[in-house]
Short mmCIF file of C-alpha atoms and ligand atoms in Angstrom, two decimals:
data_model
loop_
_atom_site.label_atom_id
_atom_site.label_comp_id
_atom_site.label_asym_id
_atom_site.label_seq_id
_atom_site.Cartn_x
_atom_site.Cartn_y
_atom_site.Cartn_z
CA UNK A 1 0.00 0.00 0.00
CA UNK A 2 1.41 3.06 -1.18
CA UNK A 3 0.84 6.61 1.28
CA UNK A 4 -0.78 8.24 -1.58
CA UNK A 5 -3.92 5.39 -1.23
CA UNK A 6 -4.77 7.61 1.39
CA UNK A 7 -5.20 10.96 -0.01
CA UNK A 8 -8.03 11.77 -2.18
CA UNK A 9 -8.85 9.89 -5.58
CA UNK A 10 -9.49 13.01 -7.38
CA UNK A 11 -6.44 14.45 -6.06
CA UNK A 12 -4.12 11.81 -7.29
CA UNK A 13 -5.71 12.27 -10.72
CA UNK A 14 -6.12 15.84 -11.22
CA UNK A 15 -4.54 17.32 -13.90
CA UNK A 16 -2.69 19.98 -11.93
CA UNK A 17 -1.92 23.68 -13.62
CA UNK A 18 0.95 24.21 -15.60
CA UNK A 19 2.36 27.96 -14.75
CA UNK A 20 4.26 29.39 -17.54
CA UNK A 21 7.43 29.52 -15.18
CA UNK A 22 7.30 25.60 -14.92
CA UNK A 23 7.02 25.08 -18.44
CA UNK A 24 10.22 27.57 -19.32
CA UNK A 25 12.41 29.83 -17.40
CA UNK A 26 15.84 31.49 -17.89
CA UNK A 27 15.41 32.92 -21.52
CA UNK A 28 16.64 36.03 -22.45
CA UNK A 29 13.76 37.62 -23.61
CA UNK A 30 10.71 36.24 -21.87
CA UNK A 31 7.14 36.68 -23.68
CA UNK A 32 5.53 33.59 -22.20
CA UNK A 33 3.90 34.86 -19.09
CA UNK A 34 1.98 38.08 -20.04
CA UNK A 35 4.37 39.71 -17.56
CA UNK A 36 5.66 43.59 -17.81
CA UNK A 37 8.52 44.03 -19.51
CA UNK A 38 9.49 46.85 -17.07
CA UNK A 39 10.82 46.80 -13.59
CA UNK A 40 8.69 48.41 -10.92
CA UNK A 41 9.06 51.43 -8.98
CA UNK A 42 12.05 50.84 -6.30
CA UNK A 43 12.20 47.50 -7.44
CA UNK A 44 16.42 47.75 -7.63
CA UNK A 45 17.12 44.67 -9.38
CA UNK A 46 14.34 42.59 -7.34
CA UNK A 47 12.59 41.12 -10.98
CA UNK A 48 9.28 41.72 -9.38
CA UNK A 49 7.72 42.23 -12.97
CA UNK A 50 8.34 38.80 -13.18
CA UNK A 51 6.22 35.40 -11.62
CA UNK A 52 8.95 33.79 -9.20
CA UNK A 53 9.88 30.30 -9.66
CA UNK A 54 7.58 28.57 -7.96
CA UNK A 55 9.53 26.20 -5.97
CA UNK A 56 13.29 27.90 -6.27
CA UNK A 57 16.41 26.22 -6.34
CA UNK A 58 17.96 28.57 -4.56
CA UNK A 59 15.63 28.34 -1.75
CA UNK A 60 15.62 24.83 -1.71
CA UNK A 61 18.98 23.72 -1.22
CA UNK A 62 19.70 25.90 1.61
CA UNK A 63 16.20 24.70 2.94
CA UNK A 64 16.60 21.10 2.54
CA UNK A 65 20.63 21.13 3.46
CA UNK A 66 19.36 22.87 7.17
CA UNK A 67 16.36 20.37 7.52
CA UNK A 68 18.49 17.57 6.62
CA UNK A 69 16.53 15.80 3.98
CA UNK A 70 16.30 15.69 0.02
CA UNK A 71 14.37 18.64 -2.50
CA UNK A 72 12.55 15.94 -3.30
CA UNK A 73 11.09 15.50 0.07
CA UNK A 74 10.54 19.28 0.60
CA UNK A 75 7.96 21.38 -0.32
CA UNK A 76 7.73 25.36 0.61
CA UNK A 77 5.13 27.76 0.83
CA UNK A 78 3.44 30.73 2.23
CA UNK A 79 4.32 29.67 5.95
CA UNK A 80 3.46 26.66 7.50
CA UNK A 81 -0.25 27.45 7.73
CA UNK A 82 -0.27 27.12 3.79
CA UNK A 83 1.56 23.44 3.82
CA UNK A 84 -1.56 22.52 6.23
CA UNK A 85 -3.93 23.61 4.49
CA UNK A 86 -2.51 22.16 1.55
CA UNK A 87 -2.81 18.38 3.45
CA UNK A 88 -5.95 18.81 4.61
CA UNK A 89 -7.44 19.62 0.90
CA UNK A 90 -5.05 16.93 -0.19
CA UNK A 91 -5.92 13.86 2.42
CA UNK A 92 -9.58 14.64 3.48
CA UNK A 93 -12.90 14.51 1.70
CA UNK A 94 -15.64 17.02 2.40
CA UNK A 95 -18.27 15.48 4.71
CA UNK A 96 -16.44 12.24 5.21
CA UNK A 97 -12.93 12.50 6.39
CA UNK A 98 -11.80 13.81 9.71
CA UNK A 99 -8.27 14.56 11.49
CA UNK A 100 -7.00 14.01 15.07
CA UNK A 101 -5.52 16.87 17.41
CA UNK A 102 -4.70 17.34 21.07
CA UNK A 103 -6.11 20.77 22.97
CA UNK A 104 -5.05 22.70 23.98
CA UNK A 105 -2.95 23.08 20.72
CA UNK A 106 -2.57 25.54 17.85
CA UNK A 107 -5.27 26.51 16.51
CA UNK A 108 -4.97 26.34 12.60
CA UNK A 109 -5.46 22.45 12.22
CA UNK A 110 -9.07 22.34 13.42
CA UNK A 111 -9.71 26.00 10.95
CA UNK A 112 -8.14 24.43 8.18
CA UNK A 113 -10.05 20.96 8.95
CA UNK A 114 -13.58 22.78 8.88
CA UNK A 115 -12.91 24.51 6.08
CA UNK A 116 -12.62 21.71 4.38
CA UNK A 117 -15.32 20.35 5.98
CA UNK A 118 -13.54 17.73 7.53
CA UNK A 119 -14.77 16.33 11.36
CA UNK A 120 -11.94 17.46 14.00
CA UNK A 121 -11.67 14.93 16.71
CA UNK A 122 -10.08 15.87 19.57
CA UNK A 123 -8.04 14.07 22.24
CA UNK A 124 -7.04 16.13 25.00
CA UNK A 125 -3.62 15.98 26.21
CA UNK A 126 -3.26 15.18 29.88
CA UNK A 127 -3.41 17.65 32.89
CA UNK A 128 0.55 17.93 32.56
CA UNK A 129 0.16 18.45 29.21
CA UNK A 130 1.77 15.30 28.46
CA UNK A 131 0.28 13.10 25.41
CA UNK A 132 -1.81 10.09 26.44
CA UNK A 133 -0.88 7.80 23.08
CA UNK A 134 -2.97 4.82 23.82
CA UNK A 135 -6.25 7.33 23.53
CA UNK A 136 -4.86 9.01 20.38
CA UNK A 137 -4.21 5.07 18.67
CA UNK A 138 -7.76 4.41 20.21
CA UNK A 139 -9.42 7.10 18.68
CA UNK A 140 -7.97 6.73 15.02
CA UNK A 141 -11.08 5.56 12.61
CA UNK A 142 -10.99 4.69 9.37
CA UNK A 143 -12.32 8.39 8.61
CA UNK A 144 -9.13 9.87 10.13
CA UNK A 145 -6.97 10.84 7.23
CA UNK A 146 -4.09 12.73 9.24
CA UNK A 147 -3.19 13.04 12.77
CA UNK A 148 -1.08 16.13 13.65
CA UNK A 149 0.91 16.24 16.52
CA UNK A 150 2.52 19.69 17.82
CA UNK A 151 6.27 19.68 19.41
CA UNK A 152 6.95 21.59 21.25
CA UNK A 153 3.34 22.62 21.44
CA UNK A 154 2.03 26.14 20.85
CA UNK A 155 0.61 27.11 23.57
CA UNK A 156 1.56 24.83 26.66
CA UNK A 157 5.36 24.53 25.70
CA UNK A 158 6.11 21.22 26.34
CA UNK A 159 7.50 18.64 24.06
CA UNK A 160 6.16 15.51 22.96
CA UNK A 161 9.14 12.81 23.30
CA UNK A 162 10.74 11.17 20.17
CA UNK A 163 9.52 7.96 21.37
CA UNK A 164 6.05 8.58 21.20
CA UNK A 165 6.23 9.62 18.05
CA UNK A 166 8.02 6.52 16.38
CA UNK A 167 5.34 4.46 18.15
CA UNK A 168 2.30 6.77 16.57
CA UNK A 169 3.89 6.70 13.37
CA UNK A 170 4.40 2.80 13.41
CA UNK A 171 0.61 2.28 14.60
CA UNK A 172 -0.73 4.88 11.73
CA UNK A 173 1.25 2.73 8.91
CA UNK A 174 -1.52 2.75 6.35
CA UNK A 175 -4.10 3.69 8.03
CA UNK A 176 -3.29 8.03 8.37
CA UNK A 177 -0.71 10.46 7.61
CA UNK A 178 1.31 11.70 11.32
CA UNK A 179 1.95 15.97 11.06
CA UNK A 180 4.30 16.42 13.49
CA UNK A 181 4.63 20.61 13.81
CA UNK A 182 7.68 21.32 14.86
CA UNK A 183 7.48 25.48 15.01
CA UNK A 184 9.34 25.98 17.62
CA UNK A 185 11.54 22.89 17.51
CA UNK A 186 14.87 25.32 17.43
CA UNK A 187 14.43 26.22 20.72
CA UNK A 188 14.08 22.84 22.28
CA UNK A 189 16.53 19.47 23.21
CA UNK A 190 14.25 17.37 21.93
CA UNK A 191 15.33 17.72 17.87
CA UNK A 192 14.04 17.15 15.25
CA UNK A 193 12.23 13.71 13.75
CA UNK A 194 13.04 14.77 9.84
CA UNK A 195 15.55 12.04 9.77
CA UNK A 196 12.39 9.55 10.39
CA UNK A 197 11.30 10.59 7.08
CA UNK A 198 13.16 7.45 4.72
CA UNK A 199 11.49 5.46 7.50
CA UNK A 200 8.13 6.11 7.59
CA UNK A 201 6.14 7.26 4.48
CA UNK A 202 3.57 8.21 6.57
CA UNK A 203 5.01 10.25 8.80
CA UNK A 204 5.25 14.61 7.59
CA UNK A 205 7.05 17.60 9.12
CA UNK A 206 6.31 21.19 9.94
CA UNK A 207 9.00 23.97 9.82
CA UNK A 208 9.20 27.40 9.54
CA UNK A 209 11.35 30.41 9.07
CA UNK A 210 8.82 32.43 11.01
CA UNK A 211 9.96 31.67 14.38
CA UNK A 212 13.66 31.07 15.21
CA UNK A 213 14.75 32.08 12.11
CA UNK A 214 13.42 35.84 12.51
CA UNK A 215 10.91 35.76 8.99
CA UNK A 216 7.68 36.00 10.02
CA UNK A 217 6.66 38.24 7.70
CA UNK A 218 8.08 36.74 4.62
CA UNK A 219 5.80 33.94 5.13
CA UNK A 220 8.26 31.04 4.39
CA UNK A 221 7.11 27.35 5.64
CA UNK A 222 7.94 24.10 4.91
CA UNK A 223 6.58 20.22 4.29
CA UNK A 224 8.84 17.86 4.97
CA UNK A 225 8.15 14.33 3.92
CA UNK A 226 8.19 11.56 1.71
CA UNK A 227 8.98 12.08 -1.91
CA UNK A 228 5.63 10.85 -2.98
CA UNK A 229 3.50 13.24 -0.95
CA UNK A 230 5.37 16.37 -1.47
CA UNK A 231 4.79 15.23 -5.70
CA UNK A 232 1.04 15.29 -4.19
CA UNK A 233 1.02 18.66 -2.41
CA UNK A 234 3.04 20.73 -5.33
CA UNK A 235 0.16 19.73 -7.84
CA UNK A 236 -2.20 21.56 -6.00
CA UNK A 237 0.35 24.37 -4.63
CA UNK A 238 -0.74 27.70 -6.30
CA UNK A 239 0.55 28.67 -9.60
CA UNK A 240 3.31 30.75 -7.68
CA UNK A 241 3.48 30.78 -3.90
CA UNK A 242 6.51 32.25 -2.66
CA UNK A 243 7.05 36.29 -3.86
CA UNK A 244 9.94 37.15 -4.79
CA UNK A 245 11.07 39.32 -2.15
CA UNK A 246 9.95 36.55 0.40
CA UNK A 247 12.57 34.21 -1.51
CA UNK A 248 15.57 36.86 -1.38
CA UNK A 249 15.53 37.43 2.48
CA UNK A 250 14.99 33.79 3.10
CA UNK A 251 18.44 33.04 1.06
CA UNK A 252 19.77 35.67 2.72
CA UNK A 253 18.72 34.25 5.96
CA UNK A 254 20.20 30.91 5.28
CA UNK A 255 23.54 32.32 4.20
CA UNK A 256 26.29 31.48 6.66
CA UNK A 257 26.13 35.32 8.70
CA UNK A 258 22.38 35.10 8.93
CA UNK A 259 22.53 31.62 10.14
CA UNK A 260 25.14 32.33 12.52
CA UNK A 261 23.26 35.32 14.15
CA UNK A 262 19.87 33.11 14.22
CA UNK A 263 21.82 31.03 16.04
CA UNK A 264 22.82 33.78 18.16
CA UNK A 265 19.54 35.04 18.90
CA UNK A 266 18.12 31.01 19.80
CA UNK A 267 20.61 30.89 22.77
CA UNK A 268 19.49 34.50 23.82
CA UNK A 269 15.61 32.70 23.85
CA UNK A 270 16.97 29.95 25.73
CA UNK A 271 18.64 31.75 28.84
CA UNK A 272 16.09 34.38 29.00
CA UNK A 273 12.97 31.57 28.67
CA UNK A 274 14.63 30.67 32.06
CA UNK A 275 15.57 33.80 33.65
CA UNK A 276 12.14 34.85 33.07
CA UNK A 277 11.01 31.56 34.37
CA UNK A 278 12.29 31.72 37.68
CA UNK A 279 11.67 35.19 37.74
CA UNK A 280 8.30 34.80 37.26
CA UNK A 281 7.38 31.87 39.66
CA UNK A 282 8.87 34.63 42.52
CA UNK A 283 6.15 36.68 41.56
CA UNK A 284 3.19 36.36 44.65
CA UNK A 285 0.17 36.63 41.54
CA UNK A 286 1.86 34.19 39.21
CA UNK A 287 0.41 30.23 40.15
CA UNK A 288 2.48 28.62 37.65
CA UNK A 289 5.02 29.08 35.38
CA UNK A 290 4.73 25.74 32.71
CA UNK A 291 8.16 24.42 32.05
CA UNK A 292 8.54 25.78 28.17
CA UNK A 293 10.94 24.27 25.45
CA UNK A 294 9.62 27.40 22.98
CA UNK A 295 10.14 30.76 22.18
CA UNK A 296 7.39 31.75 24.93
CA UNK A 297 6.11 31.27 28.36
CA UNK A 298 2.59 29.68 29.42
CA UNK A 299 1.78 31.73 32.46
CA UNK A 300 -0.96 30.83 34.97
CA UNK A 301 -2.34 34.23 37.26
CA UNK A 302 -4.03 34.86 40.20
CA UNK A 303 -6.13 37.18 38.10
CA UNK A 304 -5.22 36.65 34.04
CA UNK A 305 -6.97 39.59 33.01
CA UNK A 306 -6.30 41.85 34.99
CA UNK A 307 -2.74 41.39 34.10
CA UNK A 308 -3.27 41.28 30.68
CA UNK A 309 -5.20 44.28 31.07
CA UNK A 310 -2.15 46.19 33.00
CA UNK A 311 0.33 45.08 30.87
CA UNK A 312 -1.61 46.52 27.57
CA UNK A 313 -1.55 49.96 29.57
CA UNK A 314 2.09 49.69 29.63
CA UNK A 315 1.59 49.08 25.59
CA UNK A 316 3.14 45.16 26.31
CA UNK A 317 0.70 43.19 24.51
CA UNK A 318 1.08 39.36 25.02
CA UNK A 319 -1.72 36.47 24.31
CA UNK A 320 -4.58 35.62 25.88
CA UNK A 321 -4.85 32.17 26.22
CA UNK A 322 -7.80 31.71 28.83
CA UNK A 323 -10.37 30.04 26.38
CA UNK A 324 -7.90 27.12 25.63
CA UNK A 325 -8.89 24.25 28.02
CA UNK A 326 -6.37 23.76 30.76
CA UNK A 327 -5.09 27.00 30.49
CA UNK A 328 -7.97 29.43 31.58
CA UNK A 329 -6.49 31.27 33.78
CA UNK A 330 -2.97 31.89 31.53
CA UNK A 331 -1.38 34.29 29.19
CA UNK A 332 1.21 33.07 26.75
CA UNK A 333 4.41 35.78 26.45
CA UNK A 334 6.38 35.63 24.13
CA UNK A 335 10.34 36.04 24.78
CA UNK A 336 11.26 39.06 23.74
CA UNK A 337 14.51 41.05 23.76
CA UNK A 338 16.31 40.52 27.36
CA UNK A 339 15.10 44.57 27.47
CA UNK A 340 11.68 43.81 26.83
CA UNK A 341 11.82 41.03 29.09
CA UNK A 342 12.68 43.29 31.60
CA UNK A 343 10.19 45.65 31.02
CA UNK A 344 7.48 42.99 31.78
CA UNK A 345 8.88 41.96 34.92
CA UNK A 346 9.06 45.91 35.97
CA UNK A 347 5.19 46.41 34.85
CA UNK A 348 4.10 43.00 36.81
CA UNK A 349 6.54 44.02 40.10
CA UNK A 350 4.48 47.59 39.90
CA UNK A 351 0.95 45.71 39.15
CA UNK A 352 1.74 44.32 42.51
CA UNK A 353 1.85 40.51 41.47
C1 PLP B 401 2.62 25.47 16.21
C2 PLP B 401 2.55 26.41 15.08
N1 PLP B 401 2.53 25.91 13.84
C3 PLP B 401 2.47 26.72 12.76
C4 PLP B 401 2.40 28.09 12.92
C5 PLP B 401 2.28 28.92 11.70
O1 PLP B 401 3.54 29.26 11.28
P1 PLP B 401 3.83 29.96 9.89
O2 PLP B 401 4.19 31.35 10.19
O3 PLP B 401 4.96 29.17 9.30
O4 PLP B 401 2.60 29.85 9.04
C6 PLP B 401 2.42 28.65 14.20
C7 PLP B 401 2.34 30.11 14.37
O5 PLP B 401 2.25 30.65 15.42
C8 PLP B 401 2.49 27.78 15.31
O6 PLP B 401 2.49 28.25 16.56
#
């Protein structure tokens, strides 16, 4: 049984769209796209008169060299909220397929999901936000398609052990596709499970450039997985998903320098996720501080909104995350700059927490 059996017939047949940039690029004069011949204002050599390539080399060699695997089992797009979208269209039929998640856990699965019209069944993860596996295997049905899995997860922090995962990804052999999100993965010990790939072809992973890697606003994500679905997901990518621009600063990004500053600016998250940690849990309001292998801190008040409240006086704005279950009585902050940091422990220290 091949992976692909379990996305959608009419997906495996469609007869996906041919962009003129696929069909013919790097010709000296280039008539074949109904494209401006002239440059835009300010554009200083940035060809944005001109479609991208829709999947660049340049991009992904650099991409796939820092995930570890081959272009052939990466796919990039508008962020990682495109790639998921992208497998949910691709794996799950309108009215009859459905998809697994744990809350409290990023919320774009279950939007993407009932857009599609897919069912969303959830299985919570425990009270220490640990994941129970033998009520994930025992909820899979033959309607769920794919079964994501966030680590570390957005917004509780913790990670979801490398164990687990091989065992999920052995049970779900032909039976669903494993997501494993791994947005935040940078910032943890845990590493990644990319190199589980070649080993299971049902097992897919989430990156992105929009956390550790400082391009949030370029919008750059990435599929990793085997060679078979990523041929799946670029038929029904759009024509051209990644701008120009978007493309330039994520090369630049991946050059040597900008990797070495990322890197740079990881182990500054790091320390300060713990000096803000213990810092934190000395504060009298503060009830918990949840251990965090992310870029950001799940923090349980005395009175949540209140401090949320005081904190947007001091113009500090950080996430609500009270209607998650589990969490209602936490904001999520993000770490910031060790100065910013500061700056929230000064506002909560004068709120009196
Ligand atoms: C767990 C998780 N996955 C994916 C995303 C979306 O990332 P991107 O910017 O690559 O679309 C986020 C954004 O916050 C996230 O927290």
């Amino acid at each position: 049984m091949s992976v692909l059996d379990l996305a959608r017939p009419e997906i495996r047949t469609l007869q996906p769209y041919s962009s003129a940039r696929m069909e013919a690029a790097g010709g000296q004069i280039m008539l074949n796209a109904n494209e401006s011949a002239w440059e835009p204002m300010g554009d200083a050599g940035a060809g944005c008169n001109r479609y991208p390539d829709p999947q660049p080399e340049a991009l992904l060699q650099p991409m796939a060299s820092l995930y570890g695997v081959e272009r052939e089992q990466l796919f990039v797009g508008r962020g990682s909220d495109e790639a998921i979208d992208l497998l949910v269209r691709a794996f799950c039929r309108a009215g009859q397929d459905a998809i697994i998640i744990q809350p409290p856990t990023f919320g774009m699965y279950a939007v993407s999901a009932r857009i599609q019209n897919a069912a969303v069944i959830e299985v919570p993860l425990a009270s220490d936000f640990s994941l129970d596996v033998q009520a994930l295997l025992a909820a899979v049905t033959p309607a769920v398609k794919l079964v994501f899995i966030c680590t570390p997860n957005n917004p509780s922090g913790r990670s979801i052990p490398r164990a687990d995962i091989v065992q999920i990804a052995q049970a779900l052999t032909g039976k669903a596709l494993l997501v494993v999100d791994e947005a935040y993965v940078e910032f943890s010990d845990e590493g990644s499970v990319a190199d589980l790939i070649g080993r299971y072809d049902n097992l897919a992973v989430l990156r992105t450039l929009s956390k550790a890697w400082a391009l949030a606003g370029a919008r750059i994500g990435s599929l990793l997985a085997n060679a078979e679905v990523i041929a799946l997901i670029r038929r029904i990518m759009p024509p051209y998903p990644l701008p120009s621009p978007c493309i330039a600063a994520a090369v630049a990004e991946l050059s040597p320098s900008g990797q070495a500053t990322a890197r740079e600016n990881i182990a500054i998250v790091r320390e300060q996720r713990e000096t803000m940690r213990a810092a934190l849990c000395r504060l009298s309001g503060v009830r918990e501080v949840l251990p965090s292998d992310a870029n950001f801190l799940a923090v349980r008040f005395d009175d949540a909104g209140t401090i949320y409240q005081r904190l947007l006086q001091a113009a500090i704005v950080v996430r609500d995350i009270r209607r998650y279950p589990q969490l209602q009585d936490a904001l999520r902050i993000t770490i910031g700059t060790p100065e910013e940091n500061a700056r929230v422990l000064t506002v909560l220290n004068e709120t009196g927490t």
